[in-house]
Coordinates of C-alpha atoms in Angstrom, one line a residue:
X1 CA 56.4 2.2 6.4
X2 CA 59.0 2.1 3.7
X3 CA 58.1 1.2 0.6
X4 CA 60.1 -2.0 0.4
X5 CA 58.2 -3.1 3.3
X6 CA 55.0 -2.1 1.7
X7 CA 55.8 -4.2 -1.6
X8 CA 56.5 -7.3 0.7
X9 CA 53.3 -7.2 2.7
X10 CA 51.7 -6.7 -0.4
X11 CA 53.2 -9.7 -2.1
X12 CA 53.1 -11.6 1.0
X13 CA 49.5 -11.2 1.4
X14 CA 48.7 -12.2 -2.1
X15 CA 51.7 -15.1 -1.8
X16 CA 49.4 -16.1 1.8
X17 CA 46.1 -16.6 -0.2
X18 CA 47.7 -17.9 -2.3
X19 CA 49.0 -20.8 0.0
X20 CA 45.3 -20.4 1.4
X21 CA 44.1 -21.3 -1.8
X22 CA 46.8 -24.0 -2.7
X23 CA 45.6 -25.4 1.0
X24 CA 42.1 -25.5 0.4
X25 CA 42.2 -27.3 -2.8
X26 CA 44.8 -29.8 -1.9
X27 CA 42.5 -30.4 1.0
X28 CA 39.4 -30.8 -1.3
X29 CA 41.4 -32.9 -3.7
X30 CA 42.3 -35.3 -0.6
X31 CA 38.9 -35.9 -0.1
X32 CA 38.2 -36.0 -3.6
X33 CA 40.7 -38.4 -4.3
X34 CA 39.8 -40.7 -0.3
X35 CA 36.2 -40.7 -2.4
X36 CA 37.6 -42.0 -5.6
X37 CA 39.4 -44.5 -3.6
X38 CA 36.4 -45.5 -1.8
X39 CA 34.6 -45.9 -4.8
X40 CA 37.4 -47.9 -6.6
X41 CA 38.9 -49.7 -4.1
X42 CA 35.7 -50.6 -1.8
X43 CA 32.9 -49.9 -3.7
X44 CA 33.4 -51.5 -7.3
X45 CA 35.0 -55.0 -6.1
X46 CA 32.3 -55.4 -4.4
X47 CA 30.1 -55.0 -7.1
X48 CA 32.3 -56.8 -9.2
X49 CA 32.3 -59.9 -7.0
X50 CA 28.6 -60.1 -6.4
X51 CA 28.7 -60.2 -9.8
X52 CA 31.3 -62.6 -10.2
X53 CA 28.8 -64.8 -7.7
X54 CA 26.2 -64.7 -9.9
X55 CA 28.1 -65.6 -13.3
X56 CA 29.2 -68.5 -11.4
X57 CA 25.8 -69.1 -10.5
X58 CA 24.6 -69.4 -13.8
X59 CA 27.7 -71.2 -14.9
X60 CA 26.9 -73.7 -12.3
X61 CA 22.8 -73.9 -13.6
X62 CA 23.9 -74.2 -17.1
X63 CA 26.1 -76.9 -16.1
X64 CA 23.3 -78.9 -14.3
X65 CA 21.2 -78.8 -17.0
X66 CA 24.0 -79.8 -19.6
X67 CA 24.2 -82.9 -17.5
X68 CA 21.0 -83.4 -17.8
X69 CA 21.1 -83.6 -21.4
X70 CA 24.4 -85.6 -21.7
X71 CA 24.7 -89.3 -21.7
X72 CA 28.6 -89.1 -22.5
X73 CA 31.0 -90.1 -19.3
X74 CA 33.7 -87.1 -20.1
X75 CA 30.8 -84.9 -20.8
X76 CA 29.2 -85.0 -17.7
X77 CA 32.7 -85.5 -16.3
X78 CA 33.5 -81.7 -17.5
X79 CA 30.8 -80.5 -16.3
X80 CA 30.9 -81.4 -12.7
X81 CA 34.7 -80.0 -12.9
X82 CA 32.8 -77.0 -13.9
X83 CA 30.4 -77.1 -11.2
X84 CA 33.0 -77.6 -8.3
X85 CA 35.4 -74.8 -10.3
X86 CA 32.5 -72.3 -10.0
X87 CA 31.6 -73.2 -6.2
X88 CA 35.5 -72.3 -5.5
X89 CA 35.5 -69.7 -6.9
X90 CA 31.8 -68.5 -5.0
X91 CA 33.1 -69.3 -1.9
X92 CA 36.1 -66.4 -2.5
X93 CA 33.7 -64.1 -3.7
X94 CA 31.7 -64.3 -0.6
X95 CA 34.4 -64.7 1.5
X96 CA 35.8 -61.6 0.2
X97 CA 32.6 -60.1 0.6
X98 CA 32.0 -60.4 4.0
X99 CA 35.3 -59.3 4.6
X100 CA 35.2 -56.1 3.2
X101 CA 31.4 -55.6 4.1
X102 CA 31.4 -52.6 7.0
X103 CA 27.8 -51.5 6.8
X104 CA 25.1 -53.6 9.3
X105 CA 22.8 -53.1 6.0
X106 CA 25.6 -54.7 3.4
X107 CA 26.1 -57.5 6.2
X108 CA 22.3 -58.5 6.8
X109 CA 22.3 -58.5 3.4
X110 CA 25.3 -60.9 3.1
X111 CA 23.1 -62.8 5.6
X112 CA 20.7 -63.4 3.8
X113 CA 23.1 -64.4 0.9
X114 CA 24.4 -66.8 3.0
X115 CA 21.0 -68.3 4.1
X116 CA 19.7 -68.8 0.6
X117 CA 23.1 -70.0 -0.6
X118 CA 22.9 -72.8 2.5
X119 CA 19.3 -74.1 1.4
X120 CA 20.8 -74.3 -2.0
X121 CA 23.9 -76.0 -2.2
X122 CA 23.1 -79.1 -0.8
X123 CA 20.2 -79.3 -3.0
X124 CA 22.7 -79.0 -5.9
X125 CA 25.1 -81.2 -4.2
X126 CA 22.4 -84.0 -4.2
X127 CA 21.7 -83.1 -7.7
X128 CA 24.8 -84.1 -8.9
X129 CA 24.8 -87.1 -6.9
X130 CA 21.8 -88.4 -8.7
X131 CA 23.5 -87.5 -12.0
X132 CA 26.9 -89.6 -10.9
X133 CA 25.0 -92.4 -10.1
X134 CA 23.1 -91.9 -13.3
X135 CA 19.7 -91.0 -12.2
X136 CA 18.9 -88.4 -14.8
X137 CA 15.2 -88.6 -14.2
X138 CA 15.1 -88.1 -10.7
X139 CA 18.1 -85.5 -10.5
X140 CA 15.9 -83.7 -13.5
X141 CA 12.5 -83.6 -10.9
X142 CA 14.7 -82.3 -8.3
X143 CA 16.3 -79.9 -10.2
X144 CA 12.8 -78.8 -11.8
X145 CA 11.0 -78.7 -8.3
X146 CA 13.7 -77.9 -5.5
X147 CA 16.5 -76.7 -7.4
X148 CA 15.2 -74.1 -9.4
X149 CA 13.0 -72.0 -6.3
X150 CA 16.2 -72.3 -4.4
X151 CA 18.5 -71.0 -6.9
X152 CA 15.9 -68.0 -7.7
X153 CA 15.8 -67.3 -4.1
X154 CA 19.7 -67.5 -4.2
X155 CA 19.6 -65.1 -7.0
X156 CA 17.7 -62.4 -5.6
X157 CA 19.2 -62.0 -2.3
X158 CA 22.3 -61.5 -4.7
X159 CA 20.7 -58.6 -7.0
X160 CA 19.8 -57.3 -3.3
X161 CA 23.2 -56.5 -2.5
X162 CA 24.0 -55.6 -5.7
X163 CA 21.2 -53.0 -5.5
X164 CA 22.7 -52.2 -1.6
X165 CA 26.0 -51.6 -3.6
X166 CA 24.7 -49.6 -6.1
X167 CA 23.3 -47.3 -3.6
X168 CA 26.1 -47.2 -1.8
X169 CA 28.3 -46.2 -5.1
X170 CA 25.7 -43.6 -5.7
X171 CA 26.0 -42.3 -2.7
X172 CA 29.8 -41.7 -2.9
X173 CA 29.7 -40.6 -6.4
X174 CA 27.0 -38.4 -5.4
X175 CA 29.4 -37.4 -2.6
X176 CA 32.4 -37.2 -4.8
X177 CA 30.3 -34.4 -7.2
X178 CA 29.3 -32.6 -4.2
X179 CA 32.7 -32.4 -3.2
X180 CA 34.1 -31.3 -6.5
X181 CA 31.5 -28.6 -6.9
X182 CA 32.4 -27.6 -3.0
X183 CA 35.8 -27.4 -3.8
X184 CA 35.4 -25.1 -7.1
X185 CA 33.5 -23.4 -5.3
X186 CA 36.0 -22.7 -2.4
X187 CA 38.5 -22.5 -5.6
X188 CA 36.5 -19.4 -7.1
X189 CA 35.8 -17.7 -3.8
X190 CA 39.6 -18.1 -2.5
X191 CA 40.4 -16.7 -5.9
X192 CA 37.8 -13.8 -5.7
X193 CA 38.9 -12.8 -2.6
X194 CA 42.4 -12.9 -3.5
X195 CA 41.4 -11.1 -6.0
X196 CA 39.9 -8.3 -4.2
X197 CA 42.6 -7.9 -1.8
X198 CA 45.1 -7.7 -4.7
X199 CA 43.4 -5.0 -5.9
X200 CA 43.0 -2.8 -2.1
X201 CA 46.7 -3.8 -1.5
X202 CA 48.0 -2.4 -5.1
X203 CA 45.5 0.6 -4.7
X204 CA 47.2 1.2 -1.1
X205 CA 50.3 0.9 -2.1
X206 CA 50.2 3.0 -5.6
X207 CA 48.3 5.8 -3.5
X208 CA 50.7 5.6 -0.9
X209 CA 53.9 6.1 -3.1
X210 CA 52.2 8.2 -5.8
X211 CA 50.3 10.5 -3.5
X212 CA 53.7 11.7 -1.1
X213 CA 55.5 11.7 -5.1
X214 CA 53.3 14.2 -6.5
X215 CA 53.0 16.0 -3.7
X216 CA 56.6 16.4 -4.0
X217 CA 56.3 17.5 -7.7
X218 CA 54.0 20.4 -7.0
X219 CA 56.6 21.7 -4.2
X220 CA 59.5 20.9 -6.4
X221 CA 57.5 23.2 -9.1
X222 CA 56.2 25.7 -7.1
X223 CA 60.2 26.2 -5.7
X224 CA 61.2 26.4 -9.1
X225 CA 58.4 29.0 -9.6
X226 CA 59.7 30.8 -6.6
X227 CA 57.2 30.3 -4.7
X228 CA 58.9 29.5 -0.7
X229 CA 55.4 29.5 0.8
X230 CA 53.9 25.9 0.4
X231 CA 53.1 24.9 3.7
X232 CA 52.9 20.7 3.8
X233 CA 53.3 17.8 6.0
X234 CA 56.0 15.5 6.1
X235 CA 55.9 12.2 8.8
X236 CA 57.1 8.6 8.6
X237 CA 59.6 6.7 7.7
X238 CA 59.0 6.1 4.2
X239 CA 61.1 7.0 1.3
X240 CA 58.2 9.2 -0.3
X241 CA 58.3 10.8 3.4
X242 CA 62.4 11.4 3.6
X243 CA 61.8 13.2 0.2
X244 CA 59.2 15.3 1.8
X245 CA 61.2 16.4 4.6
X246 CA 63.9 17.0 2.6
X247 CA 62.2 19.6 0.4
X248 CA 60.8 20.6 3.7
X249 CA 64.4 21.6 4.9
X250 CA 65.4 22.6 1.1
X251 CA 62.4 25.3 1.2
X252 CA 62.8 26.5 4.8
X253 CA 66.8 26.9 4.0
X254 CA 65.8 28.5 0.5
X255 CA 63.7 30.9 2.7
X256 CA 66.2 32.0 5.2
X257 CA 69.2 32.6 2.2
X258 CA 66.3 35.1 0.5
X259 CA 65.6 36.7 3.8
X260 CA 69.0 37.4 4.2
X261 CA 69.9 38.7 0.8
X262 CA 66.4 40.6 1.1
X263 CA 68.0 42.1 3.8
X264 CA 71.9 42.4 2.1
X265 CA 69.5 44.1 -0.3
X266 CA 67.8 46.6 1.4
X267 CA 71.1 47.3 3.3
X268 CA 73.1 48.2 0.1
X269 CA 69.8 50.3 -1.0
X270 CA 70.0 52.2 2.5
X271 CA 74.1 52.8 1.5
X272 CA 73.4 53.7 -2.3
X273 CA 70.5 56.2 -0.6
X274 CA 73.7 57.8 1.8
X275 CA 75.9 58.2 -1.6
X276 CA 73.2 59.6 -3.5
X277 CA 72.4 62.0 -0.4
X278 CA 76.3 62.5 -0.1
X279 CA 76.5 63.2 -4.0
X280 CA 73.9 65.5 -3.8
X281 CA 75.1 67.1 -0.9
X282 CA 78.9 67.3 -2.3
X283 CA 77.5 69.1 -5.1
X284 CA 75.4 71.4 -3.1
X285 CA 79.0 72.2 -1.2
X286 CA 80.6 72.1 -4.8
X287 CA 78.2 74.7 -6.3
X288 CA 78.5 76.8 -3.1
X289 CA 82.2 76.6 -3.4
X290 CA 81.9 77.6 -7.0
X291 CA 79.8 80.7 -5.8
X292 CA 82.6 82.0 -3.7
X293 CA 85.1 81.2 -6.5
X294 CA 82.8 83.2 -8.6
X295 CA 82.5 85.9 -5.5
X296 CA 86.5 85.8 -5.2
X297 CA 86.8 86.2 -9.1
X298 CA 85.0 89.6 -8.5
X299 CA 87.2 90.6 -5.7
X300 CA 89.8 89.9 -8.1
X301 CA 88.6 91.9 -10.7
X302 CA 87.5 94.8 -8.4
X303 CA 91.1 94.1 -6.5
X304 CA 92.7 94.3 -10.0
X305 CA 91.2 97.4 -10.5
X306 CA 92.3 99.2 -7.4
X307 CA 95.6 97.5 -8.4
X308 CA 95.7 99.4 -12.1
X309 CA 94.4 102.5 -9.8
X310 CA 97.4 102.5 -7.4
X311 CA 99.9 101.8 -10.2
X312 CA 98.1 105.2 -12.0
X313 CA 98.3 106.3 -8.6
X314 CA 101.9 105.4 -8.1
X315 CA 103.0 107.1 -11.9
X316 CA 101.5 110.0 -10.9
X317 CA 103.2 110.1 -7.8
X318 CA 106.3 109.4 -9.5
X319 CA 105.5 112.2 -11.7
X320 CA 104.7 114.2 -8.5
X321 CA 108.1 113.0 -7.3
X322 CA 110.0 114.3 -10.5
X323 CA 107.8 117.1 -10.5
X324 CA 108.7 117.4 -6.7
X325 CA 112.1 118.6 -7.4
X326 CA 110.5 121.7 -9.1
X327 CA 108.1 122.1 -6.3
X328 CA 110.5 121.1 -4.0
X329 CA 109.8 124.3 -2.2
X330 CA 106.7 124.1 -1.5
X331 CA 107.4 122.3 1.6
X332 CA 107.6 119.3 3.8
X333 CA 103.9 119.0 3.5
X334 CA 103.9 118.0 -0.2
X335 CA 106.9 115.5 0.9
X336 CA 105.2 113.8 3.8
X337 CA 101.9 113.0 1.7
X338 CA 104.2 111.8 -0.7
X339 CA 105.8 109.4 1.9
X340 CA 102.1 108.6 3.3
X341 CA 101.0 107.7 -0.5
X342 CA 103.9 105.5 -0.8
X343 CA 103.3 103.3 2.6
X344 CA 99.5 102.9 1.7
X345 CA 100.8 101.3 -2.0
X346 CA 103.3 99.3 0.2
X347 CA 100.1 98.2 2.3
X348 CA 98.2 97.5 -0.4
X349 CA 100.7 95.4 -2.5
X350 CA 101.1 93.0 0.9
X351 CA 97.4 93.0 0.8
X352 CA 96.9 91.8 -3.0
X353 CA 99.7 88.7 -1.9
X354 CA 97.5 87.7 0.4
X355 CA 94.7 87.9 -1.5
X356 CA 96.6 86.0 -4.3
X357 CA 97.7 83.6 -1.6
X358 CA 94.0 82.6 -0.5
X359 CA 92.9 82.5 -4.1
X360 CA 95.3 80.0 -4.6
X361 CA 94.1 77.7 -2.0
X362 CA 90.9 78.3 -2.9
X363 CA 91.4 76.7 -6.7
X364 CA 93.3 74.0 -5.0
X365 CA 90.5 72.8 -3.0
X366 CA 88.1 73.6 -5.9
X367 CA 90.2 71.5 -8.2
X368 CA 90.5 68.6 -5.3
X369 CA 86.5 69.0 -4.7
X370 CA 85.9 68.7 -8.6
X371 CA 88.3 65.1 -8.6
X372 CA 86.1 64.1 -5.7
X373 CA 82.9 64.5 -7.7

């Protein structure tokens, strides 16, 4: 694998958890935030309009009894306004109540709500009609008597479902910090694990390039060293691998070019052997050569000498010759020895030409041997 495809599984891993983790904690933060919603938009009006029930519950009582107190037309006037204001606005509170109620708990409840608030409106409607037609005293005994029990009844079946709703937000905030601590949770082991792999995937890949690299190094040194006998592996496709094979070739051409000039080598050592054998054998021949030269000197010498003899040998016969004309009669014998004498220093002077001629040709070849050497 090349190392560009090796850096982009890495980083796509790492980019993939990363996604993962972006995934897991948008997910969680859906939920978180559907919970929030919950809580807000279900859970909280509904608190807030049992509550708005009850405040104009108590409006409605502290209006009752300020018409019990008043004795002023407009007063009591006001107050009814009051009353009837604060049973409009109870009758969209529970209306929106039931509306948004899902739960067969929140909705017996609501019941129940609805039971207590049926016993005790028309008891409060009749109130009121005793105060309009001005019968304090009896509207005041059955406001004391009926009144009262019915509106604490009404009351508590309201705190019910406000404790119903309080459980309920519990629940959901309980749910909503279960969730939170779930998703950090999720958060820290995504991350962990990304973590982890980050490290194993940079560990692969620096091992992976750095490994083949110094490999590559030692061989690289060990070539410079001169050392062609590094045996190593080289497969893949990789760039760290090409390099490999590449010195691979580079060490295994590097060892054929020495084997060969090895071999130039010990060929021009086998030819400078030959010379030197040649030399010594040209001087052997040159030193025999010089031995005859010195052999042929002698012959010159002794021939020399034989020469000097017959020239004394030739003065005396000259002097026999002169002296012959005084002997001349002592015969053809003396004469013919004479004549003999005379064709042996004729002999003998062809002999010393030759003898001249070969030493000649013998220097000549001495000198040609000695420009040779």
């Amino acid at each position: 694998m090349k190392i560009s495809s090796r850096l982009t599984l890495g980083f796509g891993v790492l980019g993939l958890l990363i996604a993962l983790m972006g995934g897991v904690s948008l997910l969680k933060v859906g939920v978180m935030s559907k919970m929030f919603n919950q809580v807000i938009d279900e859970r909280m009006p509904l608190i807030a309009a049992t509550n708005e029930v009850k405040g104009d519950l108590n409006a409605i009582s502290i209006a009752l009894r300020n018409t019990m107190m008043m004795r002023d037309a407009d007063g009591i006037k006001k107050e009814v306004e009051r009353v009837e204001s604060a049973r409009v606005r109870i009758n969209a509170s529970l209306a929106s109540l039931s509306e948004q109620t899902t739960s067969d708990t929140g909705r017996a409840i609501l019941a129940r709500v609805a039971k207590a608030r049926s016993q005790y409106d028309p008891m409060q409607a009749e109130v009121m009609g005793l105060v309009n037609a001005g019968s304090f005293f009896e509207a005041r005994t059955l406001l004391m008597d009926k009144v009262a029990p019915a509106q604490e009844a009404y009351f508590d079946t309201l705190n019910g479902l406000l404790t119903h709703l309080d459980s309920q937000l519990n629940q959901s905030t309980s749910a909503t910090q279960d969730a939170a601590t779930s998703m950090k949770v999720v958060v820290v082991a995504t991350l962990a694990i990304a973590l982890v792999l980050a490290v194993l995937m940079a560990a692969w890949i620096i091992r992976s390039i750095t490994g083949p690299l110094n490999q590559a190094v030692a061989v690289s040194r060990a070539v410079a060293a001169g050392d062609l006998s590094q045996q190593f592996e080289a497969s893949g496709k990789s760039e760290t691998a090409l390099l490999l094979m590449a010195l691979k070739d580079m060490q295994a051409h590097l060892s054929t070019v020495v084997s060969e000039v090895r071999d130039d080598a010990e060929s021009v050592a086998t030819a400078s052997a030959e010379i030197a054998q040649g030399d010594l054998d040209l001087s052997a021949r040159t030193e025999s050569q010089a031995s005859s030269l010195e052999q042929t000197s002698a012959s010159m010498e002794l021939l020399s000498a034989n020469v000097k003899q017959n020239a004394d040998n030739a003065r005396k016969a000259n002097e026999l010759a002169l002296n012959a004309s005084s002997v001349a009669a002592r015969g053809g014998d003396v004469v013919s020895q004479v004549v003999d004498t005379m064709k042996g220093i004729n002999d003998a002077s062809r002999r010393i030409s030759d003898i001249i001629s070969v030493i000649d040709g013998i220097a000549f070849q001495t000198n040609i041997l000695a420009l040779n050497a």
